[in-house]
Structures are given as structure tokens and as C-alpha cells.
JSON list of C-alpha atoms in Angstrom, two decimals:
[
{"chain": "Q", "resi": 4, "resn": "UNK", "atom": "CA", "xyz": [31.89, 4.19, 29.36]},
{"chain": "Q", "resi": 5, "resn": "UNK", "atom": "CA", "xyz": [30.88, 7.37, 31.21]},
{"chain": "Q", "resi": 6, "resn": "UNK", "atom": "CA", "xyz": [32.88, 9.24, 28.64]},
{"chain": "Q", "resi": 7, "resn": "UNK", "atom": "CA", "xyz": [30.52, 8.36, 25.92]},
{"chain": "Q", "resi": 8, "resn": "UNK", "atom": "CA", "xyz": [27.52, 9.77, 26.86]},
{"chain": "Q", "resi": 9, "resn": "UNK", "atom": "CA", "xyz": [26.54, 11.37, 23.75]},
{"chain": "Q", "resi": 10, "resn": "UNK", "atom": "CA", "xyz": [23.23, 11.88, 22.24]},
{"chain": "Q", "resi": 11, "resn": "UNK", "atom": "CA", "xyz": [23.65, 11.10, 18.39]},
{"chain": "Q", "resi": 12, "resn": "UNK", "atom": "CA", "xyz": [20.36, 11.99, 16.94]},
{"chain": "Q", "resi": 13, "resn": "UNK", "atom": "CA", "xyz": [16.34, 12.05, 17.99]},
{"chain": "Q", "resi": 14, "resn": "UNK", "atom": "CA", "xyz": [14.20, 11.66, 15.49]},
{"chain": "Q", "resi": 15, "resn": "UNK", "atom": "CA", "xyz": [10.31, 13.38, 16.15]},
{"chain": "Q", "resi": 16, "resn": "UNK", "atom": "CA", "xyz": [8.88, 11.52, 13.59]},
{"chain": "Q", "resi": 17, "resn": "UNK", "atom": "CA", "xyz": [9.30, 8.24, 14.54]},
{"chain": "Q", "resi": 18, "resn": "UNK", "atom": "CA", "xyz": [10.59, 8.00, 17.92]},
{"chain": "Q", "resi": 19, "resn": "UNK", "atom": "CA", "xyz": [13.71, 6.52, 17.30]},
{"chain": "Q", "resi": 20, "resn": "UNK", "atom": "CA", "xyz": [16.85, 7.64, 19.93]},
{"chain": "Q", "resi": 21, "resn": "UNK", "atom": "CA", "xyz": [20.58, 7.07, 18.93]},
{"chain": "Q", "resi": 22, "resn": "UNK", "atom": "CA", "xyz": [23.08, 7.64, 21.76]},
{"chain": "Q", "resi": 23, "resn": "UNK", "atom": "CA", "xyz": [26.24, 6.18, 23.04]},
{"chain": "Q", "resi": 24, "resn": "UNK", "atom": "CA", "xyz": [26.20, 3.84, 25.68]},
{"chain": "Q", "resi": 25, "resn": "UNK", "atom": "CA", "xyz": [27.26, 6.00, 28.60]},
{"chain": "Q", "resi": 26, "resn": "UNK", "atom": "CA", "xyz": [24.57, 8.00, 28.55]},
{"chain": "Q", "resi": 27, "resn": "UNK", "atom": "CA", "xyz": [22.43, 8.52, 31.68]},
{"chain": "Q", "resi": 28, "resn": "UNK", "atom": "CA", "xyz": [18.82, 7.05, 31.48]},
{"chain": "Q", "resi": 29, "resn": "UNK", "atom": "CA", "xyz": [17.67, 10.20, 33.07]},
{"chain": "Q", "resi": 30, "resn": "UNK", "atom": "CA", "xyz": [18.97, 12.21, 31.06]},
{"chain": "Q", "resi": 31, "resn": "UNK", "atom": "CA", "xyz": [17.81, 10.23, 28.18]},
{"chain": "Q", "resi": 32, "resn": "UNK", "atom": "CA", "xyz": [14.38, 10.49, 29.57]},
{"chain": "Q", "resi": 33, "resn": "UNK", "atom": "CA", "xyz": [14.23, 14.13, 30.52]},
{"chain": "Q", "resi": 34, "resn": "UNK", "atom": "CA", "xyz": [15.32, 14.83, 26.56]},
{"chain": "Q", "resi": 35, "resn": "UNK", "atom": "CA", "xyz": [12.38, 13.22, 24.87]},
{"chain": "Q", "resi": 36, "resn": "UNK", "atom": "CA", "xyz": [10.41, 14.18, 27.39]},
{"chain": "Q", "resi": 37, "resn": "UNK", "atom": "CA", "xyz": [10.77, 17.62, 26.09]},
{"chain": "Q", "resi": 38, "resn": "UNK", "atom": "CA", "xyz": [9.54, 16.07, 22.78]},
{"chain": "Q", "resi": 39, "resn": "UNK", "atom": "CA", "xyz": [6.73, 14.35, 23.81]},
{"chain": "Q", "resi": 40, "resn": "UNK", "atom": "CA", "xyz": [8.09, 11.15, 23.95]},
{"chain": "Q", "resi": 41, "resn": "UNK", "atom": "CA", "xyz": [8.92, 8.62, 26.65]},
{"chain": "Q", "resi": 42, "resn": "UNK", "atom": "CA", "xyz": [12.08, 5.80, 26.75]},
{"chain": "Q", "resi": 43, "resn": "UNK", "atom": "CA", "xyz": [10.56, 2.25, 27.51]},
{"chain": "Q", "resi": 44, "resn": "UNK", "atom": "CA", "xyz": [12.83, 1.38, 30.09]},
{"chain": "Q", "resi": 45, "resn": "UNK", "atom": "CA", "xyz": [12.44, 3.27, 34.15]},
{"chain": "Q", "resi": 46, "resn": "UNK", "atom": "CA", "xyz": [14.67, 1.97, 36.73]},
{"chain": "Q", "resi": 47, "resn": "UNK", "atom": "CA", "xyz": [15.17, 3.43, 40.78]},
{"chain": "Q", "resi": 48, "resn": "UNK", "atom": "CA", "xyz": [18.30, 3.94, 39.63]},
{"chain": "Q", "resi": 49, "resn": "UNK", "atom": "CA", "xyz": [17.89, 5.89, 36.33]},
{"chain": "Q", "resi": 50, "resn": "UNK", "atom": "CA", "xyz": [19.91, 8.89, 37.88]},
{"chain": "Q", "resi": 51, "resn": "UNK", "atom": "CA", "xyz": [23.07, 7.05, 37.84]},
{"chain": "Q", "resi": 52, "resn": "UNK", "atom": "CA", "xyz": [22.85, 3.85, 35.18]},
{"chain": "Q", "resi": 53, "resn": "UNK", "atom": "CA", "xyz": [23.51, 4.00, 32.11]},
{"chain": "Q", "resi": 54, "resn": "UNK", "atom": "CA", "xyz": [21.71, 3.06, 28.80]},
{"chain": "Q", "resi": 55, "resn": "UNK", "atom": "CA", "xyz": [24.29, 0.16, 27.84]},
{"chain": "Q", "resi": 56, "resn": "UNK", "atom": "CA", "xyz": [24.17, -0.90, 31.18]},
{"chain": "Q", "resi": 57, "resn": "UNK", "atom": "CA", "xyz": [20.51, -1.72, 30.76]},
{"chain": "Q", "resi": 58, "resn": "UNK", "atom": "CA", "xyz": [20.72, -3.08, 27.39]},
{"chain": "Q", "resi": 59, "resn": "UNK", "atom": "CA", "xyz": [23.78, -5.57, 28.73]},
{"chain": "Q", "resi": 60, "resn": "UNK", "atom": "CA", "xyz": [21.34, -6.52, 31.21]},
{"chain": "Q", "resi": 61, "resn": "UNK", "atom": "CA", "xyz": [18.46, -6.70, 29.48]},
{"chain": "Q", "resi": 62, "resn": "UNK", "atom": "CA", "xyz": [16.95, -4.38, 32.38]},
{"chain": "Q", "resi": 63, "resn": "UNK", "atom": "CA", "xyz": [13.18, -5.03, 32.84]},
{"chain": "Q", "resi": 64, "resn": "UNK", "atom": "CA", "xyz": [12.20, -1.85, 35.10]},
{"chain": "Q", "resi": 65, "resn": "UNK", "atom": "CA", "xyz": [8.86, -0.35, 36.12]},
{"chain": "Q", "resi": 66, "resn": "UNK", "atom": "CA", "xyz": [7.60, 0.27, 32.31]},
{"chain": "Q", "resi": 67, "resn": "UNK", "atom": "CA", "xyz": [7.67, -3.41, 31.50]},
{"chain": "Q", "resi": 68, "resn": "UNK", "atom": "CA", "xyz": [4.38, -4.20, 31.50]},
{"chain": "Q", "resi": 69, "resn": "UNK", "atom": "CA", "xyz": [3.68, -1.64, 28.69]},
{"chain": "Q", "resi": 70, "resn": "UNK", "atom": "CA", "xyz": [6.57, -1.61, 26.68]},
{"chain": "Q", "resi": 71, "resn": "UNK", "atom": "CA", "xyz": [8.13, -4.87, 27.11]},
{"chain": "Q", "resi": 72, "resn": "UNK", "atom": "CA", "xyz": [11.78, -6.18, 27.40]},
{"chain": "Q", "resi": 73, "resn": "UNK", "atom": "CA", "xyz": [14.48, -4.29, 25.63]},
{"chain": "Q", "resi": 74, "resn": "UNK", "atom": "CA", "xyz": [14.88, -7.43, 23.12]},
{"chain": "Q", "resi": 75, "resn": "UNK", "atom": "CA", "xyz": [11.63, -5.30, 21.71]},
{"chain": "Q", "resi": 76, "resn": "UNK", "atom": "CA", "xyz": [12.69, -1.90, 22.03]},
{"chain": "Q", "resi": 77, "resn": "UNK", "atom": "CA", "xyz": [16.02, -1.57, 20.98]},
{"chain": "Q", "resi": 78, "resn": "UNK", "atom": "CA", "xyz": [16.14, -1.28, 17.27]},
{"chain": "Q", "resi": 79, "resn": "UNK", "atom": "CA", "xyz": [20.02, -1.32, 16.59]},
{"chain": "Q", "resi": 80, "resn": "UNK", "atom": "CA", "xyz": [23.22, -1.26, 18.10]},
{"chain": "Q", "resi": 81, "resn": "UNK", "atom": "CA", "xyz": [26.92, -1.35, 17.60]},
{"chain": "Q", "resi": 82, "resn": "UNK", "atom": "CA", "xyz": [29.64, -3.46, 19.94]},
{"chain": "Q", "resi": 83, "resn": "UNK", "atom": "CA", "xyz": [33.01, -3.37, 20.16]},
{"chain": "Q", "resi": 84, "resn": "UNK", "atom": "CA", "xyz": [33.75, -7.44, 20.15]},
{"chain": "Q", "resi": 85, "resn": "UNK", "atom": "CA", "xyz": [36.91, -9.19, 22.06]},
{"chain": "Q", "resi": 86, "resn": "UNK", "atom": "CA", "xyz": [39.05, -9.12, 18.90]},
{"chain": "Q", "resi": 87, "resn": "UNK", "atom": "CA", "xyz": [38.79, -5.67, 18.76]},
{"chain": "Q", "resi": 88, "resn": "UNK", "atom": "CA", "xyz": [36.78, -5.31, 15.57]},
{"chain": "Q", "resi": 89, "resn": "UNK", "atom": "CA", "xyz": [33.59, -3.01, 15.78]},
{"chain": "Q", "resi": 90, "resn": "UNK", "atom": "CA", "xyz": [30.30, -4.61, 14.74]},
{"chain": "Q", "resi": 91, "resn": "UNK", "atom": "CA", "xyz": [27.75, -2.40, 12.94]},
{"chain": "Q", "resi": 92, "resn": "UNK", "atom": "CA", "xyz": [24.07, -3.15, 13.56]},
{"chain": "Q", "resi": 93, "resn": "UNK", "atom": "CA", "xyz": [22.73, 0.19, 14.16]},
{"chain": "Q", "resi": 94, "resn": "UNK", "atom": "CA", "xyz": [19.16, -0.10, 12.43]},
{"chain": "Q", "resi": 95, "resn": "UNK", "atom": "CA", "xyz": [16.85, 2.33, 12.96]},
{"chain": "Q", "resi": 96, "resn": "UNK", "atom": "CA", "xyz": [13.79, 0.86, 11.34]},
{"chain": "Q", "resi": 97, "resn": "UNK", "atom": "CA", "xyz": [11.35, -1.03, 13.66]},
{"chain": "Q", "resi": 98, "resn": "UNK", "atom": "CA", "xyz": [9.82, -3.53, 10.75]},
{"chain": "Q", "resi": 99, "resn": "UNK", "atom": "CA", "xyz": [13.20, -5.10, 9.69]},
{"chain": "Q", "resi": 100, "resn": "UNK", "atom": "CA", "xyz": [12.73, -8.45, 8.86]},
{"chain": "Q", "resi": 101, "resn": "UNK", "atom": "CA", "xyz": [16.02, -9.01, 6.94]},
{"chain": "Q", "resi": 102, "resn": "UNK", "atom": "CA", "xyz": [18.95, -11.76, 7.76]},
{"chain": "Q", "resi": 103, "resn": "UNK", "atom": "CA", "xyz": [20.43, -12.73, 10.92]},
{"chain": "Q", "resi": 104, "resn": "UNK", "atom": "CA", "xyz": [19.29, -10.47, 14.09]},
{"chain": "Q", "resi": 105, "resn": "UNK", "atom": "CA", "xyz": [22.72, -10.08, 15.82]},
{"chain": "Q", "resi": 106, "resn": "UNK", "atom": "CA", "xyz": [21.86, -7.51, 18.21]},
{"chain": "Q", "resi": 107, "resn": "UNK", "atom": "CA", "xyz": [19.55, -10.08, 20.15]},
{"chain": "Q", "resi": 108, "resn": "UNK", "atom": "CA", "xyz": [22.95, -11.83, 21.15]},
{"chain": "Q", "resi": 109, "resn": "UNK", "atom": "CA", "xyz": [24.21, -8.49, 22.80]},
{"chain": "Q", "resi": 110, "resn": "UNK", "atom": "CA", "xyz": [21.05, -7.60, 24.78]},
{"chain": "Q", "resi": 111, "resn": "UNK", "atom": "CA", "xyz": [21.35, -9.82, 28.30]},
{"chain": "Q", "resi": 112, "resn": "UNK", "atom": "CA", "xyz": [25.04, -11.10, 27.40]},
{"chain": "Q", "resi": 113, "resn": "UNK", "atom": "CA", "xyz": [26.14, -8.56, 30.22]},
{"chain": "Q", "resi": 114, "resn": "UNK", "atom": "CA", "xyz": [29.18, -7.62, 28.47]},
{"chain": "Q", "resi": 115, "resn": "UNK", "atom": "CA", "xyz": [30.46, -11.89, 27.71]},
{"chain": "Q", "resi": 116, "resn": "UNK", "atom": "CA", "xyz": [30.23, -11.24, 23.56]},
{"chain": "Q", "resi": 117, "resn": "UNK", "atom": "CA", "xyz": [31.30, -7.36, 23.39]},
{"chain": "Q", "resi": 118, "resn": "UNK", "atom": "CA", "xyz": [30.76, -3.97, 24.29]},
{"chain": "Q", "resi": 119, "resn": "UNK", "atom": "CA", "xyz": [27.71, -2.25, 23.39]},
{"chain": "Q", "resi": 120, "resn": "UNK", "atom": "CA", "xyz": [29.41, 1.32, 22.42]},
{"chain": "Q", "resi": 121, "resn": "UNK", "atom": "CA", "xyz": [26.09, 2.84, 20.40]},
{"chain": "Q", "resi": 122, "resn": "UNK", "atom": "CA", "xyz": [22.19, 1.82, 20.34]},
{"chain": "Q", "resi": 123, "resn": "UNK", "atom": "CA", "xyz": [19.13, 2.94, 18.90]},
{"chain": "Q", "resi": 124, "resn": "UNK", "atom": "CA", "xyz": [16.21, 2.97, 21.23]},
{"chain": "Q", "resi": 125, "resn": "UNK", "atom": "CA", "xyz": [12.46, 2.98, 20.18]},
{"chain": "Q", "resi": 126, "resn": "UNK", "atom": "CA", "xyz": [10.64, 6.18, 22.11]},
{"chain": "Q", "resi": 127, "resn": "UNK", "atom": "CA", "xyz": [6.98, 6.04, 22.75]},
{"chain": "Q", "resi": 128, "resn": "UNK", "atom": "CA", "xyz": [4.52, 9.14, 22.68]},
{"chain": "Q", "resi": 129, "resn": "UNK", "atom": "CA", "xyz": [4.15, 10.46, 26.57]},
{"chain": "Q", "resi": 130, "resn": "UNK", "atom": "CA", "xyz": [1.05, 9.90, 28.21]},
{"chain": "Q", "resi": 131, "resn": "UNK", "atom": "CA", "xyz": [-0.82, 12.85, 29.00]},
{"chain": "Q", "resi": 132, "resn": "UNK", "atom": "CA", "xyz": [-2.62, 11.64, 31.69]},
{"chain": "Q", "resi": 133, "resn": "UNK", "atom": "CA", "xyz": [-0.94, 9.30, 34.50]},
{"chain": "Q", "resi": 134, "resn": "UNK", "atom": "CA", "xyz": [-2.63, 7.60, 37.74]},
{"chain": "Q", "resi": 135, "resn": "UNK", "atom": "CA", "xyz": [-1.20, 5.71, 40.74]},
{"chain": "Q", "resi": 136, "resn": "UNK", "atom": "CA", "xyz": [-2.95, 3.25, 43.15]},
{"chain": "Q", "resi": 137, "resn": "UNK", "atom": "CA", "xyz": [-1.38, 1.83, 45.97]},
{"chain": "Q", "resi": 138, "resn": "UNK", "atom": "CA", "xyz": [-3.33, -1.39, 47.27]},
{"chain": "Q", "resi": 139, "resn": "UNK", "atom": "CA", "xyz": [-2.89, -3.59, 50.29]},
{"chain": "Q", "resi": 140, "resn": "UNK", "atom": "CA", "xyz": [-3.27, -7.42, 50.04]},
{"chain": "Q", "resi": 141, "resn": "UNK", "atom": "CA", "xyz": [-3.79, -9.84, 53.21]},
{"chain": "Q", "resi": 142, "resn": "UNK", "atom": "CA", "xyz": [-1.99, -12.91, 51.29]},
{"chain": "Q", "resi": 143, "resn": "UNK", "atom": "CA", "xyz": [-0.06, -13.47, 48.18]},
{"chain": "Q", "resi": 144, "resn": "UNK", "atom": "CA", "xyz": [-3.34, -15.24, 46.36]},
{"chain": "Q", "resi": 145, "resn": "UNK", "atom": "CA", "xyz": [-4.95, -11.59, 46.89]},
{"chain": "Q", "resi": 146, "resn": "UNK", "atom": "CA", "xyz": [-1.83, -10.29, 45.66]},
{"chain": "Q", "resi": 147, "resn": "UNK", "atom": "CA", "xyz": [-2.24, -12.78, 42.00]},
{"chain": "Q", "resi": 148, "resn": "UNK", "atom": "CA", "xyz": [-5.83, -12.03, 41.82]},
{"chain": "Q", "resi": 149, "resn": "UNK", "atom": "CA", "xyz": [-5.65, -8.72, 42.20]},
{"chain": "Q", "resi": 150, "resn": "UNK", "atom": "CA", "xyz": [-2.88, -8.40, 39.41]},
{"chain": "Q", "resi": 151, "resn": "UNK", "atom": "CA", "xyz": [-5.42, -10.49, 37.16]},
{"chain": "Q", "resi": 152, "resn": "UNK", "atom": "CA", "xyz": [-8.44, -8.08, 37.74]},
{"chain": "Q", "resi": 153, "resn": "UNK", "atom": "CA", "xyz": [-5.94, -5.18, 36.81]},
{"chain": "Q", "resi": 154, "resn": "UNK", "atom": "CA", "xyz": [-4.97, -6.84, 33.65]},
{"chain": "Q", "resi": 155, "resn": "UNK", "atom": "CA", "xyz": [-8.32, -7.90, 32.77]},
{"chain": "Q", "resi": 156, "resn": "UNK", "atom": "CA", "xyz": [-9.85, -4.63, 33.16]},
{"chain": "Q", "resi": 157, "resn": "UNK", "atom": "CA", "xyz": [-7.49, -2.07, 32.71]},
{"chain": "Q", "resi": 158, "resn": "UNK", "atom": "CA", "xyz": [-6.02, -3.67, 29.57]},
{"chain": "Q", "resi": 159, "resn": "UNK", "atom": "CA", "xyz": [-4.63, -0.51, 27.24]},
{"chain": "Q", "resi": 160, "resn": "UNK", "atom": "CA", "xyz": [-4.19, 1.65, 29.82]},
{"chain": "Q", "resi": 161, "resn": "UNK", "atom": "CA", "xyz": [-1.69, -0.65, 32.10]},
{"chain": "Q", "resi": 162, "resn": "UNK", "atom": "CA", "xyz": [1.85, 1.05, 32.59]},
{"chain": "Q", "resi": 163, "resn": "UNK", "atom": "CA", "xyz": [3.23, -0.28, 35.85]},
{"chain": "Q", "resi": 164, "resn": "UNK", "atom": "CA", "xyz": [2.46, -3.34, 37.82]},
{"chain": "Q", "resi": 165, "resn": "UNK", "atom": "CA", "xyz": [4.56, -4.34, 40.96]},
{"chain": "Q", "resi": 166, "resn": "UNK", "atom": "CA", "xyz": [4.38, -5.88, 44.31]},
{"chain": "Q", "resi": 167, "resn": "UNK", "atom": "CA", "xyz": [6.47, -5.92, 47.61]},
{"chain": "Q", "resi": 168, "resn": "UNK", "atom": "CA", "xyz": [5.86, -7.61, 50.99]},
{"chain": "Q", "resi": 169, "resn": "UNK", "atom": "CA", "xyz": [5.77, -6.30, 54.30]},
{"chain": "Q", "resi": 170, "resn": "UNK", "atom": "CA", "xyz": [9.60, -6.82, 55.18]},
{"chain": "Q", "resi": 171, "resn": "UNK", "atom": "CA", "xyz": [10.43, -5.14, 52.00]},
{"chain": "Q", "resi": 172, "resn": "UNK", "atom": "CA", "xyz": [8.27, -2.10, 53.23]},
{"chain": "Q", "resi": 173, "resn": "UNK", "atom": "CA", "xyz": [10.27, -1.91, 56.22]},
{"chain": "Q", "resi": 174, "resn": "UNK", "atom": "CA", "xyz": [13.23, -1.49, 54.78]},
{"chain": "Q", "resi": 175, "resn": "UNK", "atom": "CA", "xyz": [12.65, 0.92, 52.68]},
{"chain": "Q", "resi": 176, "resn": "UNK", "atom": "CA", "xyz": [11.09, 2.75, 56.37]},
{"chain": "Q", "resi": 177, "resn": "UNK", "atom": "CA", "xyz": [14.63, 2.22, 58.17]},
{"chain": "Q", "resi": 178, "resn": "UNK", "atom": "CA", "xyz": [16.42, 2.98, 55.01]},
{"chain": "Q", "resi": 179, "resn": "UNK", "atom": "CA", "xyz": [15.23, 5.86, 53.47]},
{"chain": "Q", "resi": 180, "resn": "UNK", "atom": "CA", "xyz": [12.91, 6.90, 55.91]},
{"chain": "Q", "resi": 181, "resn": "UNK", "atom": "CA", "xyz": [9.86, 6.40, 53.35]},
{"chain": "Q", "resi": 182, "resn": "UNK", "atom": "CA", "xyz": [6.48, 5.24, 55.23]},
{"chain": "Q", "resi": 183, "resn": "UNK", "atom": "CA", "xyz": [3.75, 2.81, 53.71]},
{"chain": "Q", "resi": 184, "resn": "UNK", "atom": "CA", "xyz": [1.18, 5.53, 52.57]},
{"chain": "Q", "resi": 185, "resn": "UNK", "atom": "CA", "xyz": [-2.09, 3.21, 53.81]},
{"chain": "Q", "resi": 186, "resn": "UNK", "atom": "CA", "xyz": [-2.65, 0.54, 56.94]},
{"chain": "Q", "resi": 187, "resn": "UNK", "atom": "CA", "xyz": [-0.32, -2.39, 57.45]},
{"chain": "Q", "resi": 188, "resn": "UNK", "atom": "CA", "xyz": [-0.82, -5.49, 55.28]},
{"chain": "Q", "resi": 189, "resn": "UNK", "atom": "CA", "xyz": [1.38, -8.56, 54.43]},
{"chain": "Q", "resi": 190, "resn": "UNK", "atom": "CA", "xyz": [1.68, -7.62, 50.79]},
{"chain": "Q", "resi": 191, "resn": "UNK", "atom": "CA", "xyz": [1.30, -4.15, 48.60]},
{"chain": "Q", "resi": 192, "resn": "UNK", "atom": "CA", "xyz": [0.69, -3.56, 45.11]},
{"chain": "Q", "resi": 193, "resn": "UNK", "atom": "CA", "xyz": [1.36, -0.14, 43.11]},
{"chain": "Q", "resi": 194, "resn": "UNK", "atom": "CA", "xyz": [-0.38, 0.06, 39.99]},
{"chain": "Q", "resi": 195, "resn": "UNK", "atom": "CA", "xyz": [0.25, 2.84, 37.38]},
{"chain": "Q", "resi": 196, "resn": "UNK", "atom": "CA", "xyz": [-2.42, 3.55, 34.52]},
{"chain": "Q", "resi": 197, "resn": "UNK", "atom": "CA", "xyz": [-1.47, 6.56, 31.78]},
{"chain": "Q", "resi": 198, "resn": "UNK", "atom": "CA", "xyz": [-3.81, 7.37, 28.69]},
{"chain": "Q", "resi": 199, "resn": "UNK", "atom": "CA", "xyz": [-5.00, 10.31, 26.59]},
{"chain": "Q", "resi": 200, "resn": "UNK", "atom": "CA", "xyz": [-8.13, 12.60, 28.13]},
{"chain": "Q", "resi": 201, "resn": "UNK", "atom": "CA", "xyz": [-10.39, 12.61, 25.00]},
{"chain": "Q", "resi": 202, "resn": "UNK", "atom": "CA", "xyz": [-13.62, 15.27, 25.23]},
{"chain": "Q", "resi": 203, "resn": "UNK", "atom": "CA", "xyz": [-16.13, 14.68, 22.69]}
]
């Protein structure tokens, strides 16, 4: 699918992305970006996967929280099924309420019911304003409370929410050479806020 990596139309208005499937998330990213958008989906690997990858999957990825699953954010596609024939459901309007939603059956099916060849992916307007907090936690109950307190109070303003354990952190020491940036503790949790700075 690397072949088919190209970018079919962006639309400023709305936010709405059509590409072919083979396009890079990156690269995706990087181009509304530049129009002061953002795509809902961020994955470690968003230098090398590509966009129909993550819709077969139904990739979560660190924007989640915010955004939601792709079942939400992609708006239409088209697949190529086993028999050969090409199925056409590349909407581009969010509030379609209309008949049978086939693209639902594509997102997750990792490929089983047809090739996703084309989708059209809602962008969001780019933050302006992004913070990161990385927390320690001395047991996994800290680690659920914590993530409640963040919810509770930082509701709106939520963008990333994710934990790892202490084994986990050492393997990303011995493996890429990348250091907890606070004391040693059981578990971790990074938490990403982004907003708009409004002066009065």
C-alpha cells in the first residue's frame, strides 16, 4: 500500500482529510499542522505506519482520550472487497445519519472484509497551548486515583492520559537509552493538557 500515499484533498473549513491509505501518519500530521489542524490519532510509530494501517486496526494511540476511537473520527472510506469489487463510502460529512453505516465493519476488521484503499479523516483545530506532567505513583490504586483526579479536574483540557510500570521504564533505559526524568517509583503516569491562552 506504500504506493498509495496520496493526499486527495484538505479541506480548511471543516477539517475534513481525504488520502489514500498508504500515507504516512506523520506526514499526515505535519500537513495539517501547517493548517492549524491536528489528526486524532498519535502513535510511537507514526514515522513509519500508515493511515489504513490504523484504521484496519482501529489504532487507539496517545490522543484517545480527547478524540476518541477512529469508529468516531473517520468519516468515510472506500475498500477494495475479496471479490474484487470496490466499495464506495467516502462521506465527508460528520452529521450523516442516513442508511446502513458500512464503514464501521472496515474499521478493526484488520484487513478480514477488504482493503481500505481511501478514507476521510475528521481534523481537529491545533491547540495553541500544550503541557506535560510526568507523575510517580507508589501502587497501582495511586495510579487509578490519580487518573480520576485528572479527569475530574482537568475535564476539557485532557489530551493524553497513560501509565507504565517500573519494568516497562527499564526497558525503555536498556533499549533506547531514555532515563525516567524524576525518582524511582513502581508506577508512572504522563499526562498531557492543550487549550487556547485567552487574555481578557
Amino acid at each position: 500500500m506504500s504506493l498509495m500515499n496520496d493526499v486527495l484533498h484538505f479541506d480548511d473549513n471543516t477539517g475534513v482529510l481525504k488520502c489514500q491509505s498508504g500515507c504516512i501518519l506523520e506526514n499526515l500530521e505535519n500537513l495539517v499542522n501547517d493548517k492549524g489542524y491536528t489528526v486524532p490519532v498519535d502513535l510511537g510509530a507514526k514515522g513509519s505506519c500508515q493511515i489504513g494501517g490504523n484504521i484496519s486496526t482501529n489504532a487507539g494511540g496517545l490522543r484517545f482520550v480527547r478524540y476518541g476511537s477512529l469508529h468516531g473520527n473517520v468519516l468515510g472510506l472506500k475498500a477494495v472487497l475479496p471479490s474484487g469489487e470496490v466499495l464506495d463510502c467516502m462521506n465527508t460529512m460528520r452529521k450523516n445519519n442516513t442508511g446502513y453505516d458500512l464503514k464501521h465493519l472496515f474499521i478493526g476488521s484488520e484487513g478480514t472484509l477488504g482493503i481500505v484503499t481511501e478514507a476521510a479523516i475528521l481534523c481537529y483545530p491545533r491547540s495553541s497551548e500544550t503541557a506535560v506532567a510526568f507523575l510517580g505513583c507508589n501502587s497501582f490504586e495511586d495510579v487509578l486515583s490519580c487518573a480520576r483526579v485528572i479527569r475530574q479536574k482537568l475535564t476539557g483540557l485532557l489530551s493524553s492520559l497513560e501509565m507504565l510500570d517500573d519494568p516497562a521504564a527499564d526497558t525503555l533505559k536498556d533499549n533506547l537509552k531514555i532515563n525516567v526524568p524524576i525518582s524511582k517509583h513502581p508506577f508512572y503516569v504522563l499526562v498531557e493538557i492543550s487549550g487556547e491562552t485567552r487574555s481578557c
